[in-house]
Amino acid sequence: MKDFDIFLGEVWVEDNKISYVGKYKEHDCLFDREIDVQKNLIMPGFINAHTHSGMTFLRSIADDMPLQQWLNEKVFPIETKLSEEDIYYFSKLAILEYLTSGITTNFDMYLNPEAIVKASLDMKYRTVLCGAVNDFCLSVEDVERCFNEYNQENSLISYVLGFSHEYTNSKEKIQQVAALSHKYKATVYTHLSETEYEVNTCKEKTGRSPVEYLCDLGVYDYGGGAFHCVHMSEHDLDLFKEKHLNIVTNPASNLKLASGIAPIQAMLQRNINVCLGTDGAASNNCLDMFREMFLVTGLAKYKNCDASAVDAYEVLKMATVNGAKALNLNCGVLEAGKLADLIILDLYQPNMQPMNNIAKNIVYSGSKSNVKCTMVNGEILYEDGHFYVGFEIEALYDEIQKRVERLK
Amino acid sequence: MKDFDIFLGEVWVEDNKISYVGKYKEHDCLFDREIDVQKNLIMPGFINAHTHSGMTFLRSIADDMPLQQWLNEKVFPIETKLSEEDIYYFSKLAILEYLTSGITTNFDMYLNPEAIVKASLDMKYRTVLCGAVNDFCLSVEDVERCFNEYNQENSLISYVLGFSHEYTNSKEKIQQVAALSHKYKATVYTHLSETEYEVNTCKEKTGRSPVEYLCDLGVYDYGGGAFHCVHMSEHDLDLFKEKHLNIVTNPASNLKLASGIAPIQAMLQRNINVCLGTDGAASNNCLDMFREMFLVTGLAKYKNCDASAVDAYEVLKMATVNGAKALNLNCGVLEAGKLADLIILDLYQPNMQPMNNIAKNIVYSGSKSNVKCTMVNGEILYEDGHFYVGFEIEALYDEIQKRVERLK
């Protein structure tokens, strides 16, 4: 564990799974391709446990304003003009960016599940969708239909129950989601306690914190978790621990929208499973797990006035195996039988030298530029700066720019 | 200014200077090389206004401890074993990393000026050295000798008076530096008000904040500035404004050592010239201006509970022209007659699309992986992942690894 068991050896991939991990050994099967990674690192891909892929079109459009104003004045009005096809193209751009950052799965919440499913399948990418029930456009019936449809269609796609936010759903809607969760004994995810304003408003309305309120409504009786969780009381955190809920932290987005710094150290002290996500390109603005990894530990050190808070090993777990656990995915570690969602990191760039500690090098110094190769489900989709996703990248950029001009 | 005057056109370089910037025009001179940058961006290189290049050997060795303990238990003991040749090799590694991040000048403070000067000249890199007078190993006489020697030797090298910290120098030493500054009418730089502990200790000892104390001693009568400046009172900031001093902020290092968040918004409101630096690899741990650019605005937004604080244009100035101003360098803007310290950024990667706002894309989404080319003093030293610095990169890595093993 101390150095994440880094060893010299081989990883074999057959179909979409890892078939062997260990020292060099003779083999009689014929591989399509053998890659000498030299002394670079093969590791599990990162799991981006909270994002809105379709929002790439908003990158750098609506910066420098507070969250509620940003949502109400910029994001919501322009989103009403979006077509399913728009979301399809914008999601493809996000997936390209995930590949450059070694992200092999996204946990995605957005308006139109069909669009991101089509984008992911066309690019052979792995997506877990999250239901986004809200009072304006997505019903509980929509989410139930998707839950049944997308949990059998393809091993690259799965679907988790969820709703947008406490504050964009009536009590009845939230109770309906809870009932759905009870019916299928299924987990539920939502945005939660992202801003102080959200927490205060909920308290005024219900007399309870958002976490307490959702627990009261039975939302979390079958587990799941929440995104952001910046403003959590001790009691909120205790509830999360008691119910074995997962937290997806989004440090860059929380900073940039001035929402705050999540109490990561207090979560880890309770053994809560903490995962890492980029949030969407509208707020972050880039979809880069290396930035999130540095931030989650840097901000925890600052918040706790303790430079030893949240060490690099914890951070690597957040970015890989913790995400897999939360999303019930058979990946996140190098082990025979696991899904072949793998990345190769280039350790021979200046930011990774000298090799005093490879895990710390990755978390504190790593960058997109170290990602040599990203494999999803046994297929290499990105290698040495080239994408293998079935279309011309510049044509996609042109298509997106045209659509953005129309929407603006 | 609104979009930093981005235009379609040409930049000509002759010898080490920019000779033309503007629309396409006929020319009768013959260039050695013409680069079609397509629709990518040429801009001034970044100026890393505070770093310790020689400290790359400490990367990932001494993480997760508070600043004073980190300095006293990890950094200082191992530094006593360093040879000039060690520092030379470790500095070369830092320069490689600067090139990958589009940094064209470093403002460097470390033990042995000869080593970093040799590294920079061997690699044709631009370095401004900062004197590092302290009670243990560097005298005021050493600094005066360097000041005279390195300000005439080569246009790639210049030298600024300075001392390590208030707390590693006796009052007499600091007064001697002040006298030197008076003798040459020269600016002075130092680490200042980095931690609360440092400020409190100085107040107990002198009855004054570190800023007030140095001003009283005459250190800043000819200008200059300081690194870090995290714990600054209103009066400290007023003194900086009054004396036209420069501040170099180091957000990643200040986070990771749990030192705090500098009051950037309050500095800008006073029109103080704020520059950006990575600090050394021992504390940061990577030498990446893109990370610093995102952090300086993200942290200001958080600190001021205001998502509109410190916008992207301010940040780009901090990373370029403000640094040039502080260091009295003839660069930092695209203009005929300026030094040809230029970078080309690849705008056709997913993190830079769509092009809603190129300046914001760079600051909020940019990454080392967007740096296509880094030119220093009219020569391309890095292009498309390849270094043109006169030696084999892997041989340097091997040399450094051997030296690190000896020092550990």
Coordinates of N, CA, C and O in Angstrom, one line a residue, chain B residues 116-251:
Chain B
I116 N 23.2 27.8 -11.2 CA 22.1 28.1 -12.1 C 22.5 29.0 -13.3 O 21.9 28.8 -14.4
V117 N 23.5 29.8 -13.1 CA 23.9 30.6 -14.2 C 24.5 29.7 -15.3 O 24.1 29.8 -16.5
K118 N 25.3 28.7 -14.9 CA 25.9 27.8 -15.9 C 24.8 27.0 -16.6 O 24.8 26.8 -17.8
A119 N 23.8 26.5 -15.8 CA 22.7 25.7 -16.3 C 21.9 26.6 -17.4 O 21.6 26.1 -18.5
S120 N 21.6 27.8 -17.0 CA 20.8 28.6 -17.9 C 21.6 28.9 -19.2 O 21.0 28.8 -20.3
L121 N 22.8 29.3 -19.0 CA 23.6 29.7 -20.2 C 23.8 28.4 -21.1 O 23.7 28.5 -22.3
D122 N 24.1 27.3 -20.5 CA 24.3 26.0 -21.3 C 23.0 25.7 -22.1 O 23.1 25.2 -23.2
M123 N 21.8 26.1 -21.5 CA 20.6 25.8 -22.2 C 20.0 27.0 -22.9 O 18.9 26.9 -23.5
K124 N 20.7 28.1 -23.0 CA 20.3 29.3 -23.6 C 19.0 29.8 -23.0 O 18.1 30.3 -23.8
Y125 N 18.8 29.7 -21.7 CA 17.6 30.1 -21.0 C 17.8 31.4 -20.3 O 18.9 31.8 -20.0
R126 N 16.7 32.1 -20.0 CA 16.8 33.4 -19.4 C 16.5 33.3 -17.9 O 15.4 32.8 -17.5
T127 N 17.5 33.7 -17.1 CA 17.3 33.7 -15.6 C 17.7 35.0 -15.0 O 18.7 35.6 -15.3
V128 N 16.8 35.5 -14.1 CA 17.1 36.6 -13.3 C 17.4 36.0 -11.9 O 16.6 35.3 -11.3
L129 N 18.6 36.2 -11.4 CA 19.0 35.7 -10.1 C 18.6 36.7 -9.0 O 18.6 37.9 -9.2
C130 N 18.3 36.1 -7.8 CA 18.0 37.0 -6.7 C 19.0 36.6 -5.6 O 19.1 35.4 -5.2
G131 N 19.7 37.6 -5.0 CA 20.6 37.4 -3.9 C 19.9 36.7 -2.8 O 18.7 37.0 -2.5
A132 N 20.6 35.8 -2.1 CA 20.0 35.1 -1.0 C 20.8 35.2 0.3 O 21.1 34.2 0.9
V133 N 21.2 36.4 0.7 CA 22.0 36.6 1.9 C 21.3 35.9 3.1 O 20.0 36.1 3.2
N134 N 22.0 35.2 3.9 CA 21.5 34.7 5.1 C 22.6 34.4 6.1 O 23.8 34.5 5.7
D135 N 22.3 34.1 7.3 CA 23.3 34.1 8.4 C 24.2 32.8 8.3 O 25.2 32.7 9.0
F136 N 23.8 31.9 7.4 CA 24.5 30.6 7.4 C 25.6 30.5 6.3 O 26.7 30.0 6.6
C137 N 25.2 30.9 5.1 CA 26.2 30.6 4.1 C 26.4 31.6 3.0 O 27.4 31.5 2.3
L138 N 25.6 32.6 2.9 CA 25.8 33.6 1.9 C 25.9 35.0 2.5 O 25.0 35.5 3.2
S139 N 27.0 35.7 2.2 CA 27.3 37.0 2.8 C 26.9 38.1 1.9 O 26.6 37.9 0.7
V140 N 26.8 39.3 2.5 CA 26.5 40.5 1.7 C 27.6 40.7 0.6 O 27.3 41.2 -0.5
E141 N 28.9 40.4 1.0 CA 30.0 40.6 0.0 C 29.8 39.7 -1.2 O 30.0 40.1 -2.4
D142 N 29.4 38.4 -0.9 CA 29.1 37.5 -2.0 C 28.0 38.1 -3.0 O 28.2 38.1 -4.2
V143 N 27.0 38.7 -2.4 CA 25.9 39.2 -3.2 C 26.4 40.4 -4.0 O 26.0 40.6 -5.1
E144 N 27.2 41.3 -3.4 CA 27.7 42.4 -4.1 C 28.5 42.0 -5.3 O 28.4 42.5 -6.4
R145 N 29.4 41.0 -5.1 CA 30.2 40.5 -6.1 C 29.3 40.0 -7.3 O 29.6 40.3 -8.5
C146 N 28.3 39.2 -7.0 CA 27.4 38.6 -8.0 C 26.7 39.7 -8.7 O 26.5 39.7 -9.9
F147 N 26.2 40.7 -8.0 CA 25.5 41.8 -8.5 C 26.3 42.5 -9.6 O 25.8 42.8 -10.7
N148 N 27.6 42.7 -9.3 CA 28.4 43.4 -10.3 C 28.8 42.5 -11.5 O 28.8 42.9 -12.6
E149 N 29.0 41.2 -11.2 CA 29.5 40.2 -12.2 C 28.3 39.9 -13.1 O 28.5 39.9 -14.4
Y150 N 27.2 39.6 -12.6 CA 26.1 39.0 -13.4 C 25.2 40.0 -14.1 O 24.3 39.7 -14.9
N151 N 25.4 41.3 -13.8 CA 24.7 42.3 -14.6 C 25.4 42.8 -15.8 O 24.9 43.7 -16.4
Q152 N 26.5 42.2 -16.2 CA 27.1 42.6 -17.4 C 27.5 41.4 -18.3 O 27.8 41.6 -19.5
E153 N 27.5 40.2 -17.7 CA 28.1 39.1 -18.4 C 27.3 38.7 -19.7 O 27.9 38.5 -20.8
N154 N 26.0 38.6 -19.6 CA 25.2 38.0 -20.8 C 23.8 38.5 -20.7 O 23.2 38.7 -19.6
S155 N 23.2 38.8 -21.8 CA 21.9 39.3 -21.8 C 20.8 38.3 -21.3 O 19.7 38.7 -20.9
L156 N 21.2 37.0 -21.2 CA 20.3 36.0 -20.7 C 20.3 36.1 -19.1 O 19.4 35.5 -18.5
I157 N 21.3 36.7 -18.5 CA 21.4 36.6 -17.1 C 21.4 38.0 -16.5 O 22.0 38.9 -17.0
S158 N 20.6 38.2 -15.4 CA 20.7 39.4 -14.6 C 20.6 39.1 -13.2 O 20.2 37.9 -12.8
Y159 N 20.9 40.1 -12.3 CA 21.0 39.8 -10.9 C 20.3 40.9 -10.1 O 20.6 42.1 -10.3
V160 N 19.6 40.5 -9.1 CA 18.8 41.5 -8.3 C 19.3 41.2 -6.8 O 19.4 40.1 -6.4
L161 N 19.4 42.3 -6.1 CA 19.8 42.2 -4.6 C 18.7 41.5 -3.9 O 17.5 41.7 -4.2
G162 N 19.1 40.7 -2.8 CA 18.1 40.1 -2.0 C 18.6 39.3 -0.8 O 19.9 39.1 -0.8
F163 N 17.8 39.0 0.1 CA 18.2 38.1 1.2 C 17.1 37.1 1.4 O 15.9 37.2 0.9
S164 N 17.4 36.0 2.1 CA 16.5 34.8 2.2 C 15.2 35.2 2.8 O 14.1 35.1 2.2
H165 N 15.3 35.5 4.1 CA 14.1 35.8 4.9 C 14.5 36.7 6.0 O 15.6 36.8 6.4
E166 N 13.5 37.4 6.6 CA 13.8 38.2 7.7 C 14.3 37.3 8.9 O 15.3 37.7 9.6
Y167 N 13.7 36.1 9.0 CA 14.0 35.3 10.2 C 15.3 34.4 10.0 O 15.7 33.8 10.9
T168 N 15.9 34.5 8.9 CA 17.2 33.8 8.7 C 18.4 34.8 8.6 O 19.5 34.5 8.2
N169 N 18.1 36.1 9.0 CA 19.1 37.1 8.9 C 19.1 38.0 10.2 O 18.0 38.4 10.6
S170 N 20.2 38.3 10.7 CA 20.3 39.3 11.8 C 19.9 40.6 11.3 O 20.0 40.9 10.1
K171 N 19.6 41.5 12.2 CA 19.3 42.9 11.9 C 20.4 43.6 11.1 O 20.2 44.3 10.2
E172 N 21.7 43.2 11.6 CA 22.9 43.8 10.9 C 23.0 43.4 9.5 O 23.3 44.2 8.6
K173 N 22.7 42.1 9.3 CA 22.8 41.6 7.9 C 21.8 42.4 7.0 O 22.1 42.8 5.9
I174 N 20.6 42.5 7.5 CA 19.5 43.2 6.7 C 19.9 44.6 6.5 O 19.8 45.1 5.3
Q175 N 20.5 45.3 7.5 CA 21.0 46.6 7.3 C 22.1 46.7 6.2 O 22.1 47.7 5.5
Q176 N 22.9 45.7 6.2 CA 24.0 45.7 5.2 C 23.4 45.6 3.8 O 23.9 46.2 2.8
V177 N 22.3 44.8 3.6 CA 21.7 44.6 2.3 C 21.0 46.0 2.0 O 21.2 46.4 0.8
A178 N 20.4 46.6 2.9 CA 19.8 47.9 2.7 C 20.9 48.9 2.2 O 20.7 49.7 1.3
A179 N 22.0 48.9 2.9 CA 23.1 49.8 2.5 C 23.6 49.6 1.1 O 23.9 50.5 0.3
L180 N 23.6 48.3 0.7 CA 24.0 47.9 -0.7 C 23.0 48.5 -1.7 O 23.4 49.0 -2.7
S181 N 21.8 48.3 -1.3 CA 20.7 48.8 -2.2 C 20.8 50.3 -2.3 O 20.7 50.9 -3.4
H182 N 21.2 51.0 -1.3 CA 21.4 52.5 -1.3 C 22.6 52.8 -2.2 O 22.5 53.7 -3.0
K183 N 23.7 52.0 -2.0 CA 24.9 52.3 -2.8 C 24.6 52.2 -4.3 O 25.1 53.0 -5.1
Y184 N 23.9 51.2 -4.7 CA 23.6 51.0 -6.2 C 22.3 51.5 -6.6 O 21.9 51.3 -7.8
K185 N 21.5 52.1 -5.7 CA 20.1 52.5 -6.0 C 19.4 51.3 -6.6 O 18.8 51.5 -7.7
A186 N 19.5 50.2 -6.0 CA 19.0 49.0 -6.6 C 17.8 48.3 -5.8 O 17.8 48.5 -4.5
T187 N 17.0 47.6 -6.4 CA 15.8 47.0 -5.8 C 16.3 45.8 -4.9 O 17.4 45.2 -5.2
V188 N 15.4 45.4 -4.0 CA 15.7 44.3 -3.1 C 14.5 43.4 -3.0 O 13.3 43.8 -2.9
Y189 N 14.7 42.0 -3.1 CA 13.6 41.1 -2.9 C 14.0 40.1 -1.8 O 15.1 39.8 -1.5
T190 N 12.9 39.6 -1.2 CA 13.0 38.6 -0.1 C 11.7 37.8 0.0 O 10.7 38.2 -0.4
H191 N 11.8 36.6 0.7 CA 10.6 35.9 1.2 C 10.0 36.8 2.3 O 10.7 37.2 3.2
L192 N 8.7 36.9 2.3 CA 8.1 37.8 3.3 C 6.7 37.4 3.7 O 5.8 37.2 2.9
S193 N 6.5 37.4 5.0 CA 5.1 37.2 5.6 C 4.4 36.0 4.9 O 3.3 36.0 4.6
E194 N 5.2 34.9 4.9 CA 4.7 33.7 4.3 C 3.7 32.9 5.2 O 2.7 32.4 4.8
T195 N 4.1 32.9 6.5 CA 3.3 32.2 7.5 C 2.9 33.1 8.6 O 3.5 34.1 8.9
E196 N 1.8 32.7 9.3 CA 1.4 33.5 10.4 C 2.4 33.4 11.5 O 2.7 34.4 12.2
Y197 N 3.1 32.3 11.7 CA 4.1 32.1 12.6 C 5.2 33.1 12.4 O 5.7 33.7 13.4
E198 N 5.6 33.2 11.2 CA 6.7 34.2 10.8 C 6.3 35.6 11.3 O 7.1 36.3 11.9
V199 N 5.1 36.0 10.9 CA 4.7 37.4 11.3 C 4.6 37.6 12.8 O 5.1 38.6 13.3
N200 N 4.1 36.6 13.5 CA 4.0 36.7 15.0 C 5.3 36.8 15.6 O 5.6 37.5 16.5
T201 N 6.2 35.9 15.1 CA 7.6 35.9 15.7 C 8.3 37.2 15.5 O 9.0 37.8 16.4
C202 N 8.1 37.8 14.3 CA 8.8 39.1 14.0 C 8.2 40.2 14.9 O 8.9 41.0 15.5
K203 N 6.8 40.1 15.1 CA 6.2 41.1 16.0 C 6.7 41.0 17.4 O 6.9 42.0 18.1
E204 N 6.8 39.8 17.9 CA 7.3 39.6 19.3 C 8.8 40.2 19.4 O 9.1 40.8 20.4
K205 N 9.6 39.9 18.4 CA 11.0 40.3 18.4 C 11.2 41.8 18.2 O 12.0 42.5 18.9
T206 N 10.4 42.4 17.3 CA 10.7 43.8 16.9 C 9.5 44.8 17.2 O 9.7 46.0 17.1
G207 N 8.4 44.2 17.6 CA 7.2 45.1 17.8 C 6.6 45.6 16.5 O 5.7 46.4 16.5
R208 N 7.1 45.1 15.4 CA 6.6 45.5 14.0 C 6.3 44.3 13.2 O 6.9 43.2 13.4
S209 N 5.4 44.4 12.2 CA 5.3 43.3 11.2 C 6.5 43.2 10.4 O 7.3 44.2 10.3
P210 N 6.7 42.1 9.7 CA 7.9 41.9 8.9 C 8.0 43.1 7.9 O 9.1 43.6 7.6
V211 N 6.9 43.4 7.2 CA 7.0 44.5 6.2 C 7.4 45.8 6.9 O 8.3 46.5 6.3
E212 N 6.8 46.2 8.0 CA 7.1 47.4 8.7 C 8.6 47.4 9.1 O 9.3 48.4 8.9
Y213 N 9.0 46.3 9.6 CA 10.4 46.1 10.1 C 11.4 46.4 8.9 O 12.4 47.1 9.1
L214 N 11.2 45.7 7.8 CA 12.1 45.9 6.7 C 12.0 47.3 6.1 O 13.1 47.9 5.7
C215 N 10.9 47.9 6.1 CA 10.8 49.3 5.7 C 11.6 50.2 6.6 O 12.3 51.1 6.1
D216 N 11.4 50.0 7.9 CA 12.2 50.8 8.9 C 13.7 50.7 8.7 O 14.4 51.6 8.9
L217 N 14.1 49.5 8.3 CA 15.6 49.2 8.1 C 16.1 49.8 6.8 O 17.2 49.7 6.4
G218 N 15.2 50.4 5.9 CA 15.6 51.0 4.7 C 15.8 50.0 3.5 O 16.3 50.4 2.5
V219 N 15.3 48.8 3.7 CA 15.5 47.8 2.7 C 14.8 48.2 1.4 O 15.3 47.9 0.3
Y220 N 13.6 48.9 1.5 CA 12.8 49.1 0.3 C 12.9 50.6 -0.2 O 12.0 51.0 -1.0
D221 N 13.9 51.3 0.1 CA 14.0 52.7 -0.3 C 14.2 52.8 -1.8 O 13.9 53.9 -2.4
Y222 N 14.7 51.8 -2.4 CA 14.9 51.8 -3.9 C 14.0 50.8 -4.6 O 14.3 50.3 -5.7
G223 N 12.9 50.4 -3.9 CA 12.0 49.5 -4.5 C 12.3 48.0 -4.5 O 13.2 47.6 -3.7
G224 N 11.6 47.3 -5.2 CA 11.8 45.8 -5.2 C 10.5 45.2 -4.8 O 9.4 45.6 -5.3
G225 N 10.6 44.2 -3.9 CA 9.3 43.5 -3.5 C 9.6 42.3 -2.7 O 10.7 42.1 -2.2
A226 N 8.6 41.4 -2.7 CA 8.7 40.2 -1.9 C 7.9 39.0 -2.5 O 7.0 39.2 -3.3
F227 N 8.3 37.8 -2.0 CA 7.7 36.6 -2.4 C 6.7 36.2 -1.3 O 6.9 36.4 -0.2
H228 N 5.6 35.6 -1.7 CA 4.6 35.0 -0.9 C 3.6 36.1 -0.4 O 2.5 36.2 -0.9
C229 N 4.0 36.9 0.7 CA 3.1 38.0 1.2 C 1.7 37.5 1.4 O 0.7 38.0 1.0
V230 N 1.6 36.4 2.2 CA 0.3 35.8 2.5 C -0.4 36.5 3.6 O -1.6 36.7 3.5
H231 N 0.4 36.8 4.7 CA -0.3 37.4 5.9 C 0.1 38.8 6.0 O 1.1 39.2 6.6
M232 N -0.7 39.6 5.3 CA -0.4 41.1 5.1 C -1.5 41.9 5.8 O -2.7 41.7 5.5
S233 N -1.1 42.8 6.7 CA -2.2 43.7 7.2 C -2.5 44.8 6.2 O -1.8 45.0 5.2
E234 N -3.6 45.5 6.5 CA -3.9 46.7 5.6 C -2.7 47.6 5.6 O -2.4 48.1 4.5
H235 N -2.1 47.8 6.7 CA -0.9 48.8 6.7 C 0.2 48.2 5.9 O 0.9 49.0 5.2
D236 N 0.5 46.9 6.0 CA 1.5 46.3 5.2 C 1.3 46.6 3.7 O 2.2 47.0 2.9
L237 N 0.0 46.4 3.3 CA -0.4 46.6 1.9 C -0.2 48.0 1.5 O 0.3 48.3 0.4
D238 N -0.6 48.9 2.4 CA -0.4 50.3 2.1 C 1.0 50.7 1.9 O 1.4 51.5 1.0
L239 N 1.9 50.1 2.7 CA 3.3 50.4 2.6 C 3.8 49.9 1.2 O 4.6 50.6 0.5
F240 N 3.3 48.7 0.8 CA 3.7 48.2 -0.5 C 3.3 49.1 -1.6 O 4.0 49.3 -2.6
K241 N 2.1 49.6 -1.5 CA 1.6 50.6 -2.5 C 2.4 51.8 -2.5 O 2.9 52.3 -3.6
E242 N 2.6 52.4 -1.3 CA 3.4 53.7 -1.2 C 4.8 53.6 -1.8 O 5.2 54.5 -2.4
K243 N 5.4 52.4 -1.6 CA 6.8 52.3 -2.1 C 6.9 51.6 -3.5 O 8.0 51.3 -3.9
H244 N 5.7 51.5 -4.1 CA 5.7 50.9 -5.4 C 6.4 49.5 -5.5 O 7.1 49.2 -6.4
L245 N 6.1 48.7 -4.5 CA 6.8 47.4 -4.4 C 6.0 46.3 -5.1 O 4.8 46.5 -5.3
N246 N 6.6 45.3 -5.6 CA 6.0 44.2 -6.3 C 5.8 43.0 -5.4 O 6.6 42.8 -4.5
I247 N 4.7 42.3 -5.6 CA 4.4 41.1 -4.9 C 4.4 39.9 -5.8 O 3.8 40.0 -6.9
V248 N 5.1 38.9 -5.4 CA 5.1 37.6 -6.2 C 4.3 36.6 -5.4 O 4.7 36.2 -4.3
T249 N 3.1 36.2 -5.9 CA 2.3 35.3 -5.1 C 2.6 33.9 -5.6 O 2.9 33.6 -6.8
N250 N 2.5 32.9 -4.7 CA 2.8 31.5 -5.0 C 1.7 30.6 -4.5 O 1.9 29.9 -3.5
P251 N 0.6 30.6 -5.1 CA -0.6 30.0 -4.5 C -0.5 28.5 -4.2 O -0.9 28.0 -3.2

